[in-house]
Coordinates of C-alpha atoms and ligand atoms in Angstrom, one line a residue:
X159 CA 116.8 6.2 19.9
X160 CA 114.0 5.5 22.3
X161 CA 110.5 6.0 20.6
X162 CA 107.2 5.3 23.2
X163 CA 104.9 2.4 21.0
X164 CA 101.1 1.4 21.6
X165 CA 102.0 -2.0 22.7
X166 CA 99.5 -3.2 20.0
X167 CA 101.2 -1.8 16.9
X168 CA 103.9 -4.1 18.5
X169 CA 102.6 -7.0 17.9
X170 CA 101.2 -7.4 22.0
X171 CA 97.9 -9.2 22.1
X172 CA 96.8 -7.3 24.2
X173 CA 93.6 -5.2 22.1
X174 CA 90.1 -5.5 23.6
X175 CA 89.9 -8.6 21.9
X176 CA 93.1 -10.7 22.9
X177 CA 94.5 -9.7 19.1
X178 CA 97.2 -7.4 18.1
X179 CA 97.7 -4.6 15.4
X180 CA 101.2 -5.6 14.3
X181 CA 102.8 -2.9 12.7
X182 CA 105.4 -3.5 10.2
X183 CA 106.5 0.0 9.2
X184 CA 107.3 0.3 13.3
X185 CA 108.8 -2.6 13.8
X186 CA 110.5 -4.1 11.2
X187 CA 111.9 0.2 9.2
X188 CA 112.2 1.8 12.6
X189 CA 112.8 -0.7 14.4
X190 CA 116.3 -1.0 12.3
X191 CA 117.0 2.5 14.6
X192 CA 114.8 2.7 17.7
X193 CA 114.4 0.6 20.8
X194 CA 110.5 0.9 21.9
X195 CA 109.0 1.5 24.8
X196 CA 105.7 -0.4 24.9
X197 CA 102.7 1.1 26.4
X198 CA 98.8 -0.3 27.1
X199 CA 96.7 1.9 29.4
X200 CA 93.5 -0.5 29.0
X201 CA 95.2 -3.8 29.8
X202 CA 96.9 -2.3 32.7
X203 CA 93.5 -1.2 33.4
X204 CA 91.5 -4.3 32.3
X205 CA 93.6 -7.1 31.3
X206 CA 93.1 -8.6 28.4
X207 CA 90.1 -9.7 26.9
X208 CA 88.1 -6.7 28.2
X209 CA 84.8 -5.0 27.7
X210 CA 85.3 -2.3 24.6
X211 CA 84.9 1.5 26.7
X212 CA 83.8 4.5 24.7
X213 CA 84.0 8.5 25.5
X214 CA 81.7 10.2 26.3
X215 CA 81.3 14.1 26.2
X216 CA 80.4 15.8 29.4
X217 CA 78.6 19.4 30.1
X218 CA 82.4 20.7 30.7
X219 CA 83.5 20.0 27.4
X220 CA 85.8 16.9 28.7
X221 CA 85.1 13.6 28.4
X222 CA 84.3 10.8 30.8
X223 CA 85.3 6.7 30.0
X224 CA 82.1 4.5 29.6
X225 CA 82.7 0.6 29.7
X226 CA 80.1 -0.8 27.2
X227 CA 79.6 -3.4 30.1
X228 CA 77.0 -2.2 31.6
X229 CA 77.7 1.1 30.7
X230 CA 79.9 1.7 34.1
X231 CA 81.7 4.4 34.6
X232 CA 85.7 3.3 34.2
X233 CA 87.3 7.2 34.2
X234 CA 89.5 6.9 37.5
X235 CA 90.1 3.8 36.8
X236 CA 91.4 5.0 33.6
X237 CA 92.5 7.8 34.6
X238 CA 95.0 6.1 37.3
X239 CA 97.0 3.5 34.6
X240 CA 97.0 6.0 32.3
X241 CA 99.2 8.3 34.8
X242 CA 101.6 4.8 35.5
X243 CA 101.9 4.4 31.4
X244 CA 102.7 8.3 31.7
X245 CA 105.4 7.8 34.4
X246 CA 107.3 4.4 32.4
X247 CA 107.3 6.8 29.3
X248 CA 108.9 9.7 31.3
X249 CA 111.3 7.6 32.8
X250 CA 113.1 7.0 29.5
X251 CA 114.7 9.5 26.8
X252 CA 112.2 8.6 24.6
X253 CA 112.1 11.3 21.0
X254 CA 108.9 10.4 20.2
X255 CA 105.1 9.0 20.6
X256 CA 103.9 6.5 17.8
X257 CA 100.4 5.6 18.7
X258 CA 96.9 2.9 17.4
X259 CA 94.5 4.8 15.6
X260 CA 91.1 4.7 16.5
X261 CA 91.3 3.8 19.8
X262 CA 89.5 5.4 22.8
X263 CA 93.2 5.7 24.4
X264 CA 95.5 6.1 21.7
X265 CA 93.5 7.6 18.6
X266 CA 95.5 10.9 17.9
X267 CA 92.4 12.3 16.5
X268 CA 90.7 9.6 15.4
X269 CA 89.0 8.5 18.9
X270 CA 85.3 8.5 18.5
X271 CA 83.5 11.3 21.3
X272 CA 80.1 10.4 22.2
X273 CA 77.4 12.5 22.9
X274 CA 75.8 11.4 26.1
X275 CA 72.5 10.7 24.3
X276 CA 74.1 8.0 22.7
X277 CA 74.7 9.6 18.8
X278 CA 78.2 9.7 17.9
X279 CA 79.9 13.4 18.1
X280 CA 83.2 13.8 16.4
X281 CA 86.8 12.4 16.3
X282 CA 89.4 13.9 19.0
X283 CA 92.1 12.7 21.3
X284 CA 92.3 9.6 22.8
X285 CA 92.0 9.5 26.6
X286 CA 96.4 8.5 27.4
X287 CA 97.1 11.0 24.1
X288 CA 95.1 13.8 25.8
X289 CA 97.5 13.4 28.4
X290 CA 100.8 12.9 27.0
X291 CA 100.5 15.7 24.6
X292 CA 99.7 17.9 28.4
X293 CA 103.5 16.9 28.8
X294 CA 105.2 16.8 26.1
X295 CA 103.8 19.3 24.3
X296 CA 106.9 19.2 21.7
X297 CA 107.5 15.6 21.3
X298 CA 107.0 14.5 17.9
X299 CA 103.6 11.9 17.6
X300 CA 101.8 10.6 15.4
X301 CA 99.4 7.5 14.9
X302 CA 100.1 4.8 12.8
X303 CA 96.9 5.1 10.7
X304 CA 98.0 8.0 9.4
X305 CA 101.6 6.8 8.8
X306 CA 100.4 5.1 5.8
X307 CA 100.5 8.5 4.0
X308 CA 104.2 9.0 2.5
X309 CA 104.2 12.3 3.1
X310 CA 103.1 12.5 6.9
X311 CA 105.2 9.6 7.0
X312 CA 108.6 11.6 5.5
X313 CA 107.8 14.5 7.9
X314 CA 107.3 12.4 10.9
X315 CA 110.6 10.8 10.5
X316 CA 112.6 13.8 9.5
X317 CA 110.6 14.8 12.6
X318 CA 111.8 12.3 14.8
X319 CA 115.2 12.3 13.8
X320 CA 116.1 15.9 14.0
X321 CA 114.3 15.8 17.5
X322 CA 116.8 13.0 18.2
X323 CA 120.2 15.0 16.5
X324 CA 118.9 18.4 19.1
X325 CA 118.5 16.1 22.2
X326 CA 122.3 14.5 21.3
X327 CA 123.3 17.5 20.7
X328 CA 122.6 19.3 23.8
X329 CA 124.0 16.1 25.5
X330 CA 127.3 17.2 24.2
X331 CA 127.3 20.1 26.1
X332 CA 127.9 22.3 23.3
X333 CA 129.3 26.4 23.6
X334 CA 128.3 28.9 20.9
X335 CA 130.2 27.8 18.4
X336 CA 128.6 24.5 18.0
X337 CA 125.6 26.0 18.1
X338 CA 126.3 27.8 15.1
X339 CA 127.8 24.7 13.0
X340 CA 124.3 23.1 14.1
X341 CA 122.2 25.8 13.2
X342 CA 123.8 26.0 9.6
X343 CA 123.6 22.2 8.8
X344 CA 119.8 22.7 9.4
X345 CA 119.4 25.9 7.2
X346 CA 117.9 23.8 4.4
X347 CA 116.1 21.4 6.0
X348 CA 114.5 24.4 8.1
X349 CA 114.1 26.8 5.4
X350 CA 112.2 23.9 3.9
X351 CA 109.2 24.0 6.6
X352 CA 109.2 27.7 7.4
X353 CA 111.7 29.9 6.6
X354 CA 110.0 32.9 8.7
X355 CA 110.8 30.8 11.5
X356 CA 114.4 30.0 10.4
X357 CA 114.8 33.1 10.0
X358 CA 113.7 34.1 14.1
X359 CA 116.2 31.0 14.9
X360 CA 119.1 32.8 13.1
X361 CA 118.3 36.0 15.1
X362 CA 118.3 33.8 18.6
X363 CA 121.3 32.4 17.1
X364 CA 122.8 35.8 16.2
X365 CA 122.1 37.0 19.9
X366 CA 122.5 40.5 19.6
X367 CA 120.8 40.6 23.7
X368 CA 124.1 39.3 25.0
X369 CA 121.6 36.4 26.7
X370 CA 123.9 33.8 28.6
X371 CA 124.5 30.6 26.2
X372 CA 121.8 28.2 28.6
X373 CA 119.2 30.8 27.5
X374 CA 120.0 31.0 24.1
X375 CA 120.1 27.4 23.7
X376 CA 116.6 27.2 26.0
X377 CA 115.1 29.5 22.7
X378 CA 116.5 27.9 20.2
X379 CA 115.2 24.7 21.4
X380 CA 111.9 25.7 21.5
X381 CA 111.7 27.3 17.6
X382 CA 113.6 24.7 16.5
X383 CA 111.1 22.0 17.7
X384 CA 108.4 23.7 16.5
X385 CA 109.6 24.2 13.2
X386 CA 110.0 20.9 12.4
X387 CA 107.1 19.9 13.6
X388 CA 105.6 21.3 10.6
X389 CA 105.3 19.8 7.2
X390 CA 107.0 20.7 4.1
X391 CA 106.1 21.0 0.9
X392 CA 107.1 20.5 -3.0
X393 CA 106.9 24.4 -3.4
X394 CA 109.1 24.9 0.0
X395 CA 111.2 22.2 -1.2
X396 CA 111.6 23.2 -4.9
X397 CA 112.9 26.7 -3.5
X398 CA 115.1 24.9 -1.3
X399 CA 116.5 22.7 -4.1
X400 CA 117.0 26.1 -6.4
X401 CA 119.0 27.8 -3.4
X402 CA 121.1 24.4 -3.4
X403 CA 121.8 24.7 -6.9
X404 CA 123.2 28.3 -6.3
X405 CA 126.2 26.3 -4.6
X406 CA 127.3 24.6 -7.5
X407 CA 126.0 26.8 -10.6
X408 CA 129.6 27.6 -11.3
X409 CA 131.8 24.4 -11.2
X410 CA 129.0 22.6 -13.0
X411 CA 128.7 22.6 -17.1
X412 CA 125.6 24.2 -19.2
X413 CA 124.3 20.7 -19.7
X414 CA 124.5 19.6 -16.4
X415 CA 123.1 22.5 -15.3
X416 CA 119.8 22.2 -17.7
X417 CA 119.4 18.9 -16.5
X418 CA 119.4 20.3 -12.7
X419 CA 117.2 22.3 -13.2
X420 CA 114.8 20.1 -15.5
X421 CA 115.2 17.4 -12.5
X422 CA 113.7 20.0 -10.0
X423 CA 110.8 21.0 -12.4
X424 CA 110.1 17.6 -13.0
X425 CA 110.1 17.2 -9.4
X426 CA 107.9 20.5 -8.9
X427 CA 105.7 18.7 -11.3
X428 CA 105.5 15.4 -9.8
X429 CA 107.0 13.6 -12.4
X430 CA 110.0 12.3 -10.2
X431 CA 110.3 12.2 -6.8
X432 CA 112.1 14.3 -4.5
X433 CA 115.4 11.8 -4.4
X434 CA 115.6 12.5 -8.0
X435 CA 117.2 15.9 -7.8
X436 CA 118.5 15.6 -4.5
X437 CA 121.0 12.7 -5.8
X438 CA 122.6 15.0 -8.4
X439 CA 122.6 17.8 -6.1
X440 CA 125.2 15.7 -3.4
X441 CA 127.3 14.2 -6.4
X442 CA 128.1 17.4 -7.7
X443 CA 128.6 18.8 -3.9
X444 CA 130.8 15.6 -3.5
X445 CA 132.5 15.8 -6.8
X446 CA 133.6 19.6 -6.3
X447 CA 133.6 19.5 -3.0
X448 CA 131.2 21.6 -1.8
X449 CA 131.2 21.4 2.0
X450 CA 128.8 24.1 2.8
X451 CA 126.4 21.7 1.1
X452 CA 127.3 17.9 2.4
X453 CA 127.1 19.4 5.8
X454 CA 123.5 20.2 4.7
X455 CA 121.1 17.3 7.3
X456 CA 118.5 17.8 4.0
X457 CA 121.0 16.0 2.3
X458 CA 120.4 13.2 4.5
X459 CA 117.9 13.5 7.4
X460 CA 117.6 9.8 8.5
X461 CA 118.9 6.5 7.1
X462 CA 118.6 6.5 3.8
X463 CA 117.5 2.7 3.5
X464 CA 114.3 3.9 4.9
X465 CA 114.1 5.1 1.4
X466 CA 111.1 7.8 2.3
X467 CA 112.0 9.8 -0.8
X468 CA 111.7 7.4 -2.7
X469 CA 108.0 8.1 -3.4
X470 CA 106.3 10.2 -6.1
X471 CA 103.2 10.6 -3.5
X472 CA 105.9 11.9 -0.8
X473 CA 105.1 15.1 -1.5
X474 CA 102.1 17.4 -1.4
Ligands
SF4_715 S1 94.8 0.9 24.7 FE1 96.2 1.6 23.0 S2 97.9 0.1 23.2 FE2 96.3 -0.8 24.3 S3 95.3 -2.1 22.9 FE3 94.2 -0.2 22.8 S4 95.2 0.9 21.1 FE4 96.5 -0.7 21.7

């Protein structure tokens, strides 16, 4: 999996200042599963080390790039790297857009707007993220700043990853059918971010319009990517855990069922975390076999060495 990188986070020196921002999380976790596609608007711009720039509001409601050198207007200059960092990210199959925080570029809401009297405004979108999220409005991105929370951090991966399964998936060129067996091994996942919208996806899926399969697959692709674009939550997942439980409430014994269901309160509760019930929920789908539910990409959404559920404060 190809995932586009602020070459900073990367370890690049290559920040105003000559240093880097070295990420760990990105490169030494993902990096495990992705290749990265490295990308530096300002040195391409500037080279390295470079006066800071800042943002500026202007009277349309845009922004214009001041270099604090002199206070010189650097926008097309900007403006131009910024569209050759677009193109080298376009050129590759990349599933997603991990950018520095803060930054005038790359800050996904965290870039600091001036006013043009000089006062500082309020946070927004980065110069090259204004841009990318024009094009790919879908993508999953985020910044690393706010990777540090567990949970943005779980739904960013689970994010990423199913992004990556539906692009490898339509690579397969897949008929109908597969569509089905895909749809279905998402149900809980899904169901667990917004089971409205699951619930539109199983009617696309059901296609009672008779649409040809390249449009129905054009439909689902778009509900699907927005869907898991949102965040779950303890409540969406504790249903989601319950509805699992339905799979095995009959092979399982009164005790084991109690302590199910004391696992998922507990988990409701924030006493364990969510890998707590999960765990018991796939032995007892592997000990009886329950297919339905080891097909289930909740189950296992990503590597499970990245260990995301790991963490009480993974939930919210
Ligand atoms: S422009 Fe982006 S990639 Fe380059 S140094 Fe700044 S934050 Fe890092």
């Amino acid at each position: 999996m190809k995932i586009a990188v602020s070459g900073c986070l990367l370890g690049e020196e290559i920040r105003y200042s000559g240093g880097h921002s070295h990420d760990r999380f990105v490169t030494q976790s993902l990096g495990a599963y992705a290749q990265f596609v490295s990308f530096c608007p300002e040195h391409l711009a500037f080279g390295t080390p470079r006066s800071t720039i800042r943002l500026v509001e202007d009277e349309n409601d845009g922004y214009y790039v001041q270099s604090s050198d002199g206070e010189v207007d650097v926008t097309e200059k900007l403006l131009h790297t910024n569209n050759i960092e677009l193109q080298k990210i376009q050129n590759e199959p990349i599933r997603g857009i991990i950018f520095k925080s803060k930054s005038p570029s790359c800050g996904l809401g965290s870039a600091m707007v001036y006013r043009s009297n000089g006062y500082s405004k309020e946070k927004g979108d980065g110069l090259f993220v204004k841009i990318c999220k024009e094009h790919f409005p879908l993508l999953p991105m985020e910044e690393e700043g706010r990777l540090n929370d567990p949970w943005l951090r779980e739904n960013f991966i689970m994010q990423l990853f199913a992004y990556d399964d539906f692009e490898n998936f339509k690579d397969s060129k897949p008929a109908m059918k597969d569509l089905v067996d895909f749809h279905q091994s998402y149900k809980f996942m899904l169901q667990a971010k917004d089971d409205v919208l699951y619930r539109k996806l199983g009617q696309i899926v059901g296609n009672h319009d008779k649409l040809s399969f390249d449009e129905v697959l054009n439909k689902y692709e778009y509900v699907f990517k927005t869907i898991i674009a949102e965040k779950s939550s303890i409540g969406k997942n504790r249903n989601v855990l319950e509805h699992m439980a339905g799979f095995v409430k009959d092979k399982i014994s009164k005790v084991e069922k109690e302590m199910l269901h004391e696992q998922i309160r507990d988990y409701a509760n924030k006493i364990v975390p969510l890998i707590a019930p999960l765990s018991r929920l796939h032995m007892f789908a592997k000990t009886y076999d329950v297919e339905y539910l080891l097909n289930q990409k909740f189950l296992h959404p990503y590597p499970k060495e990245l260990a995301l559920r790991s963490d009480i404060k993974g939930g919210k």
